[in-house]
GROMACS .gro file of C-alpha atoms in nm:
model
  340
    1MET     CA    1 -12.884  -4.490   5.459
    2ARG     CA    2 -12.685  -4.277   5.701
    3PRO     CA    3 -12.369  -4.103   5.580
    4ALA     CA    4 -12.063  -4.291   5.681
    5VAL     CA    5 -11.831  -4.130   5.963
    6PRO     CA    6 -11.505  -4.018   5.790
    7ARG     CA    7 -11.173  -4.219   5.886
    8GLU     CA    8 -10.962  -3.930   5.889
    9VAL     CA    9 -11.013  -3.551   5.944
   10ASP     CA   10 -10.796  -3.263   6.037
   11VAL     CA   11 -11.047  -3.120   6.297
   12MET     CA   12 -11.334  -3.299   6.476
   13VAL     CA   13 -11.598  -3.096   6.668
   14VAL     CA   14 -11.819  -3.263   6.918
   15GLY     CA   15 -12.139  -3.091   6.976
   16ALA     CA   16 -12.347  -2.868   6.716
   17GLY     CA   17 -12.444  -2.610   6.984
   18PRO     CA   18 -12.332  -2.233   6.900
   19ALA     CA   19 -11.964  -2.301   7.020
   20GLY     CA   20 -11.929  -2.627   6.815
   21SER     CA   21 -12.098  -2.483   6.496
   22ARG     CA   22 -11.871  -2.167   6.525
   23ALA     CA   23 -11.549  -2.357   6.572
   24ALA     CA   24 -11.653  -2.577   6.267
   25LEU     CA   25 -11.733  -2.281   6.068
   26GLU     CA   26 -11.388  -2.128   6.131
   27ALA     CA   27 -11.191  -2.447   6.074
   28ALA     CA   28 -11.347  -2.516   5.762
   29ARG     CA   29 -11.301  -2.157   5.638
   30GLY     CA   30 -10.929  -2.219   5.698
   31GLY     CA   31 -10.922  -2.505   5.480
   32ALA     CA   32 -10.919  -2.788   5.743
   33ARG     CA   33 -11.111  -3.109   5.670
   34THR     CA   34 -11.371  -3.063   5.950
   35LEU     CA   35 -11.623  -3.299   6.085
   36LEU     CA   36 -11.908  -3.174   6.320
   37VAL     CA   37 -12.088  -3.427   6.505
   38GLU     CA   38 -12.413  -3.395   6.718
   39ARG     CA   39 -12.565  -3.668   6.949
   40LYS     CA   40 -12.901  -3.526   6.892
   41GLU     CA   41 -13.098  -3.625   6.580
   42ARG     CA   42 -13.225  -3.255   6.553
   43ILE     CA   43 -12.975  -2.990   6.625
   44GLY     CA   44 -13.127  -2.726   6.864
   45VAL     CA   45 -13.402  -2.929   6.982
   46PRO     CA   46 -13.506  -2.963   7.263
   47VAL     CA   47 -13.428  -2.602   7.379
   48ARG     CA   48 -13.282  -2.564   7.724
   49CYS     CA   49 -13.179  -2.209   7.717
   50GLY     CA   50 -13.328  -1.876   7.820
   51GLU     CA   51 -13.251  -1.758   7.473
   52TYR     CA   52 -13.189  -1.380   7.573
   53VAL     CA   53 -12.866  -1.225   7.444
   54PRO     CA   54 -12.750  -0.857   7.412
   55ARG     CA   55 -12.847  -0.708   7.083
   56LEU     CA   56 -12.495  -0.630   6.970
   57LEU     CA   57 -12.398  -0.995   7.004
   58LEU     CA   58 -12.611  -1.048   6.686
   59MET     CA   59 -12.358  -0.870   6.488
   60GLU     CA   60 -12.115  -1.151   6.543
   61VAL     CA   61 -12.327  -1.419   6.406
   62ASP     CA   62 -12.245  -1.558   6.050
   63ALA     CA   63 -12.567  -1.717   5.959
   64GLU     CA   64 -12.896  -1.630   5.783
   65SER     CA   65 -13.145  -1.436   5.998
   66GLY     CA   66 -13.509  -1.525   6.107
   67TRP     CA   67 -13.440  -1.665   6.436
   68VAL     CA   68 -13.506  -1.337   6.650
   69GLU     CA   69 -13.845  -1.394   6.828
   70GLN     CA   70 -13.845  -1.038   6.981
   71GLU     CA   71 -13.607  -0.744   7.068
   72THR     CA   72 -13.635  -0.594   7.409
   73THR     CA   73 -13.533  -0.236   7.534
   74HIS     CA   74 -13.464  -0.282   7.909
   75LEU     CA   75 -13.365  -0.519   8.161
   76VAL     CA   76 -13.562  -0.499   8.473
   77LEU     CA   77 -13.430  -0.625   8.836
   78HIS     CA   78 -13.702  -0.719   9.077
   79MET     CA   79 -13.514  -0.681   9.398
   80PRO     CA   80 -13.548  -0.921   9.693
   81GLU     CA   81 -13.757  -0.659   9.906
   82GLY     CA   82 -13.990  -0.576   9.632
   83GLY     CA   83 -13.853  -0.283   9.446
   84GLU     CA   84 -13.760  -0.267   9.074
   85VAL     CA   85 -13.447  -0.139   8.906
   86ARG     CA   86 -13.484  -0.060   8.549
   87MET     CA   87 -13.167  -0.059   8.326
   88ARG     CA   88 -13.133   0.045   7.946
   89ALA     CA   89 -13.011  -0.278   7.801
   90PRO     CA   90 -13.113  -0.349   7.437
   91GLY     CA   91 -13.155  -0.721   7.379
   92ALA     CA   92 -13.307  -0.997   7.177
   93VAL     CA   93 -13.479  -1.319   7.253
   94LEU     CA   94 -13.389  -1.582   7.003
   95ASP     CA   95 -13.555  -1.921   6.886
   96ARG     CA   96 -13.274  -2.165   6.944
   97SER     CA   97 -13.462  -2.418   6.760
   98ARG     CA   98 -13.391  -2.192   6.434
   99PHE     CA   99 -13.071  -2.017   6.552
  100ASP     CA  100 -12.852  -2.364   6.607
  101PRO     CA  101 -12.949  -2.509   6.294
  102ALA     CA  102 -12.867  -2.199   6.110
  103LEU     CA  103 -12.520  -2.201   6.265
  104ALA     CA  104 -12.465  -2.562   6.165
  105ARG     CA  105 -12.574  -2.483   5.822
  106SER     CA  106 -12.331  -2.196   5.791
  107ALA     CA  107 -12.045  -2.464   5.904
  108ARG     CA  108 -12.159  -2.699   5.635
  109ASP     CA  109 -12.173  -2.434   5.367
  110ALA     CA  110 -11.809  -2.338   5.447
  111GLY     CA  111 -11.723  -2.714   5.390
  112ALA     CA  112 -11.759  -2.897   5.707
  113THR     CA  113 -11.924  -3.240   5.725
  114VAL     CA  114 -12.205  -3.238   5.966
  115LEU     CA  115 -12.344  -3.562   6.108
  116THR     CA  116 -12.636  -3.560   6.353
  117GLY     CA  117 -12.749  -3.868   6.580
  118ARG     CA  118 -12.369  -3.967   6.640
  119THR     CA  119 -12.222  -4.021   6.980
  120PHE     CA  120 -11.869  -3.962   7.113
  121THR     CA  121 -11.786  -4.236   7.342
  122GLY     CA  122 -11.411  -4.161   7.423
  123PHE     CA  123 -11.073  -4.189   7.282
  124ASP     CA  124 -10.895  -4.512   7.182
  125ALA     CA  125 -10.558  -4.641   7.278
  126SER     CA  126 -10.395  -4.437   7.007
  127GLY     CA  127 -10.571  -4.122   7.151
  128ASP     CA  128 -10.805  -4.103   6.849
  129PRO     CA  129 -11.182  -4.001   6.913
  130VAL     CA  130 -11.443  -4.275   6.892
  131ILE     CA  131 -11.772  -4.204   6.728
  132ASP     CA  132 -12.048  -4.483   6.760
  133GLY     CA  133 -11.775  -4.735   6.796
  134SER     CA  134 -11.566  -4.628   6.523
  135ALA     CA  135 -11.219  -4.441   6.560
  136VAL     CA  136 -11.149  -4.153   6.365
  137ARG     CA  137 -10.806  -3.997   6.304
  138ALA     CA  138 -10.819  -3.646   6.397
  139ARG     CA  139 -10.533  -3.387   6.447
  140VAL     CA  140 -10.757  -3.170   6.667
  141VAL     CA  141 -11.072  -3.251   6.885
  142ILE     CA  142 -11.282  -2.962   6.997
  143GLY     CA  143 -11.531  -3.051   7.275
  144ALA     CA  144 -11.819  -2.826   7.256
  145ASP     CA  145 -12.073  -3.070   7.408
  146GLY     CA  146 -12.217  -2.895   7.707
  147PRO     CA  147 -12.147  -2.860   8.072
  148THR     CA  148 -12.131  -3.229   8.137
  149SER     CA  149 -11.877  -3.274   7.854
  150ARG     CA  150 -11.779  -3.627   7.760
  151VAL     CA  151 -11.482  -3.506   7.583
  152ALA     CA  152 -11.389  -3.308   7.881
  153ARG     CA  153 -11.410  -3.619   8.110
  154ALA     CA  154 -11.222  -3.852   7.858
  155ALA     CA  155 -10.957  -3.590   7.808
  156GLY     CA  156 -10.916  -3.549   8.211
  157ILE     CA  157 -10.991  -3.182   8.202
  158ASP     CA  158 -11.204  -3.046   8.504
  159ARG     CA  159 -11.556  -2.964   8.426
  160PRO     CA  160 -11.725  -2.652   8.552
  161GLU     CA  161 -11.922  -2.567   8.874
  162LEU     CA  162 -12.285  -2.591   8.805
  163MET     CA  163 -12.622  -2.451   8.878
  164LEU     CA  164 -12.950  -2.645   8.840
  165ALA     CA  165 -13.230  -2.462   8.630
  166ALA     CA  166 -13.575  -2.522   8.520
  167GLN     CA  167 -13.770  -2.337   8.254
  168HIS     CA  168 -14.144  -2.326   8.138
  169VAL     CA  169 -14.283  -2.149   7.833
  170VAL     CA  170 -14.573  -1.949   7.941
  171ARG     CA  171 -14.829  -1.737   7.784
  172LEU     CA  172 -14.818  -1.358   7.835
  173ALA     CA  173 -15.141  -1.196   7.965
  174ARG     CA  174 -15.021  -0.878   7.780
  175PRO     CA  175 -14.727  -0.774   7.559
  176MET     CA  176 -14.385  -0.707   7.719
  177ALA     CA  177 -14.100  -0.494   7.595
  178SER     CA  178 -13.834  -0.569   7.843
  179ALA     CA  179 -13.634  -0.876   7.994
  180HIS     CA  180 -13.680  -0.936   8.368
  181ILE     CA  181 -13.462  -1.092   8.623
  182HIS     CA  182 -13.627  -1.167   8.961
  183PHE     CA  183 -13.432  -1.233   9.298
  184SER     CA  184 -13.558  -1.400   9.621
  185ALA     CA  185 -13.433  -1.601   9.922
  186THR     CA  186 -13.571  -1.916   9.772
  187LEU     CA  187 -13.357  -1.898   9.465
  188ARG     CA  188 -13.060  -1.976   9.656
  189HIS     CA  189 -12.743  -1.823   9.493
  190GLY     CA  190 -12.942  -1.783   9.170
  191TYR     CA  191 -13.223  -1.581   9.021
  192GLY     CA  192 -13.528  -1.619   8.810
  193TRP     CA  193 -13.621  -1.475   8.459
  194LEU     CA  194 -13.898  -1.379   8.225
  195PHE     CA  195 -13.802  -1.337   7.868
  196PRO     CA  196 -14.069  -1.233   7.623
  197LYS     CA  197 -14.117  -1.395   7.289
  198GLY     CA  198 -14.425  -1.214   7.148
  199GLY     CA  199 -14.730  -1.368   7.295
  200THR     CA  200 -14.510  -1.612   7.511
  201ALA     CA  201 -14.224  -1.601   7.731
  202ASN     CA  202 -13.956  -1.819   7.870
  203MET     CA  203 -13.994  -1.821   8.257
  204GLY     CA  204 -13.726  -1.993   8.454
  205VAL     CA  205 -13.520  -2.011   8.763
  206ALA     CA  206 -13.150  -2.125   8.848
  207VAL     CA  207 -13.045  -2.220   9.190
  208GLN     CA  208 -12.758  -2.380   9.393
  209TRP     CA  209 -12.653  -2.714   9.243
  210ARG     CA  210 -12.814  -3.026   9.355
  211ARG     CA  211 -13.118  -2.846   9.507
  212PRO     CA  212 -13.433  -2.973   9.296
  213ASP     CA  213 -13.632  -2.892   9.596
  214LEU     CA  214 -13.560  -2.522   9.556
  215VAL     CA  215 -13.600  -2.519   9.177
  216ARG     CA  216 -13.951  -2.669   9.207
  217ARG     CA  217 -14.047  -2.426   9.489
  218GLY     CA  218 -13.881  -2.124   9.324
  219ILE     CA  219 -14.066  -2.174   8.981
  220ALA     CA  220 -14.403  -2.247   9.149
  221GLU     CA  221 -14.355  -1.913   9.356
  222LEU     CA  222 -14.248  -1.711   9.043
  223THR     CA  223 -14.553  -1.847   8.857
  224ARG     CA  224 -14.782  -1.757   9.127
  225LYS     CA  225 -14.648  -1.402   9.144
  226LEU     CA  226 -14.656  -1.340   8.776
  227GLU     CA  227 -15.010  -1.468   8.745
  228ALA     CA  228 -15.126  -1.266   9.043
  229GLU     CA  229 -14.983  -0.953   8.878
  230GLY     CA  230 -15.154  -1.028   8.556
  231ILE     CA  231 -14.831  -1.073   8.371
  232VAL     CA  232 -14.854  -1.455   8.302
  233ALA     CA  233 -15.181  -1.602   8.184
  234ALA     CA  234 -15.317  -1.873   8.389
  235GLY     CA  235 -15.357  -2.213   8.256
  236GLY     CA  236 -15.011  -2.377   8.315
  237PRO     CA  237 -14.723  -2.371   8.097
  238LEU     CA  238 -14.690  -2.474   7.724
  239SER     CA  239 -14.383  -2.687   7.795
  240ARG     CA  240 -14.131  -2.748   8.058
  241CYS     CA  241 -13.767  -2.866   8.079
  242TRP     CA  242 -13.472  -2.893   8.321
  243GLY     CA  243 -13.126  -2.777   8.266
  244ILE     CA  244 -12.772  -2.719   8.388
  245VAL     CA  245 -12.589  -2.409   8.394
  246PRO     CA  246 -12.214  -2.346   8.438
  247SER     CA  247 -12.159  -2.099   8.714
  248GLY     CA  248 -11.812  -2.086   8.834
  249GLY     CA  249 -11.610  -1.957   8.543
  250PRO     CA  250 -11.372  -2.153   8.319
  251PRO     CA  251 -11.150  -2.423   8.503
  252ALA     CA  252 -10.767  -2.369   8.496
  253ARG     CA  253 -10.715  -2.506   8.165
  254THR     CA  254 -10.952  -2.583   7.874
  255SER     CA  255 -10.734  -2.794   7.675
  256ALA     CA  256 -10.508  -3.113   7.707
  257GLY     CA  257 -10.284  -3.215   7.427
  258SER     CA  258 -10.486  -3.206   7.109
  259VAL     CA  259 -10.821  -3.153   7.277
  260LEU     CA  260 -10.966  -2.798   7.307
  261LEU     CA  261 -11.303  -2.719   7.496
  262ALA     CA  262 -11.529  -2.432   7.386
  263GLY     CA  263 -11.858  -2.291   7.528
  264ASP     CA  264 -12.042  -2.455   7.831
  265ALA     CA  265 -11.799  -2.754   7.801
  266ALA     CA  266 -11.523  -2.514   7.902
  267GLY     CA  267 -11.732  -2.316   8.162
  268GLN     CA  268 -11.718  -2.004   7.926
  269VAL     CA  269 -12.042  -1.866   8.082
  270ASP     CA  270 -12.085  -1.562   8.259
  271PRO     CA  271 -12.061  -1.680   8.649
  272LEU     CA  272 -12.314  -1.417   8.754
  273THR     CA  273 -12.587  -1.418   8.491
  274GLY     CA  274 -12.548  -1.743   8.355
  275ALA     CA  275 -12.545  -1.610   8.001
  276GLY     CA  276 -12.351  -1.833   7.764
  277LEU     CA  277 -12.413  -1.745   7.404
  278THR     CA  278 -12.139  -1.462   7.407
  279GLY     CA  279 -11.870  -1.692   7.525
  280ALA     CA  280 -11.981  -1.979   7.299
  281LEU     CA  281 -11.966  -1.764   6.994
  282ARG     CA  282 -11.649  -1.586   7.052
  283CYS     CA  283 -11.460  -1.889   7.208
  284GLY     CA  284 -11.578  -2.141   6.966
  285LYS     CA  285 -11.460  -1.887   6.685
  286LEU     CA  286 -11.117  -1.891   6.859
  287ALA     CA  287 -11.110  -2.266   6.898
  288GLY     CA  288 -11.177  -2.326   6.529
  289ARG     CA  289 -10.889  -2.071   6.427
  290ALA     CA  290 -10.655  -2.231   6.693
  291ALA     CA  291 -10.717  -2.572   6.546
  292LEU     CA  292 -10.527  -2.447   6.230
  293ALA     CA  293 -10.218  -2.352   6.425
  294ALA     CA  294  -9.898  -2.543   6.472
  295LYS     CA  295  -9.965  -2.541   6.856
  296PRO     CA  296 -10.343  -2.545   6.891
  297ALA     CA  297 -10.359  -2.583   7.264
  298THR     CA  298 -10.139  -2.299   7.346
  299ASP     CA  299 -10.283  -2.071   7.086
  300TYR     CA  300 -10.634  -2.123   7.213
  301GLU     CA  301 -10.550  -2.083   7.581
  302GLU     CA  302 -10.377  -1.745   7.516
  303ARG     CA  303 -10.622  -1.627   7.263
  304TRP     CA  304 -10.955  -1.667   7.441
  305ARG     CA  305 -10.811  -1.577   7.795
  306GLU     CA  306 -10.688  -1.244   7.624
  307VAL     CA  307 -11.021  -1.186   7.490
  308MET     CA  308 -11.255  -1.314   7.770
  309HIS     CA  309 -11.080  -1.403   8.106
  310GLY     CA  310 -11.103  -1.056   8.258
  311PHE     CA  311 -11.471  -1.049   8.202
  312TYR     CA  312 -11.524  -1.379   8.368
  313ALA     CA  313 -11.292  -1.298   8.662
  314ARG     CA  314 -11.468  -0.972   8.708
  315SER     CA  315 -11.819  -1.141   8.706
  316LEU     CA  316 -11.701  -1.413   8.931
  317GLU     CA  317 -11.595  -1.173   9.190
  318ARG     CA  318 -11.932  -0.994   9.166
  319ARG     CA  319 -12.084  -1.327   9.212
  320GLU     CA  320 -11.912  -1.396   9.532
  321ARG     CA  321 -12.014  -1.053   9.668
  322MET     CA  322 -12.366  -1.166   9.635
  323ARG     CA  323 -12.331  -1.501   9.786
  324ALA     CA  324 -12.125  -1.357  10.076
  325LEU     CA  325 -12.453  -1.146  10.170
  326TRP     CA  326 -12.702  -1.406  10.076
  327ASP     CA  327 -12.806  -1.483  10.429
  328THR     CA  328 -12.751  -1.166  10.611
  329ASP     CA  329 -12.843  -0.883  10.350
  330LEU     CA  330 -12.965  -1.011  10.004
  331GLU     CA  331 -13.068  -0.695   9.884
  332GLU     CA  332 -12.753  -0.526   9.940
  333GLY     CA  333 -12.584  -0.852   9.801
  334VAL     CA  334 -12.775  -0.808   9.475
  335ARG     CA  335 -12.693  -0.434   9.433
  336ARG     CA  336 -12.345  -0.492   9.482
  337ALA     CA  337 -12.340  -0.780   9.216
  338TRP     CA  338 -12.566  -0.672   8.958
  339MET     CA  339 -12.554  -0.274   8.984
  340ARG     CA  340 -12.176  -0.198   9.036
   0.00000   0.00000   0.00000
């Protein structure tokens, strides 16, 4: 028999990705009766993420280890006109199918109730969140349910600007020590990537929203290029997936009444690179702590913006430099955005 959904909690967190699990961990540590609900039956599966992070970020994770697939030494930019720029950038490629469950277990170990296969459907007339048809009285609701957040929609909060992405898991023809970013005119307003994971790699592209034709063309071109260069082994991908990447920075507000948004649901993703794990972990932590405050929304807006807003604003400005030059001098646009 499946565990029953509690009728009343202090903090409900919707979405057991990194932002949600980190928020639940902090709320539970603070003594709040915390419920973490996840729509999927298995946390972290399927993986829709490039899984590459700066190595320093791993120091912020409160969970058991064993989810790092490979550490990397450099980030290599493959420029539109064919050149390469190699930058020292220690990083790591994770296994999100192990990483996400580890974070959720940390929240559970701190006292949070974790339920999977449960769906948030909205708020009832009293403003209480509804899970699988049952209302739950909650002082604070944290929406960490991704870029198409149901919590955001139900609370009337604007959702972030998006990009469309596809990713293949491919076999590598030889070991790689660096992460790679690829630029071409086909990948409009976006980029491609190859992040090594031992004998395999995550290879993907992200492009302008609502352009699936460019996604298909872009990943096909990147596949041909890397196979011809002897980097990716022929024979086709081991797996494929599509995804959505927030790309315009956070909206003007990430809260409404007793509802807080964190991670992708709040657009807390680097507008230039699409990297979201840093924002998810840091802002999820702040959301969980703010849920304990007398004025959760005020506390949360002030604290996460103090920590992260400047970074997102600068990254958005750099992204706009690239977009402004996309059709006239893409090489210079990439240099201005990614190298200055």
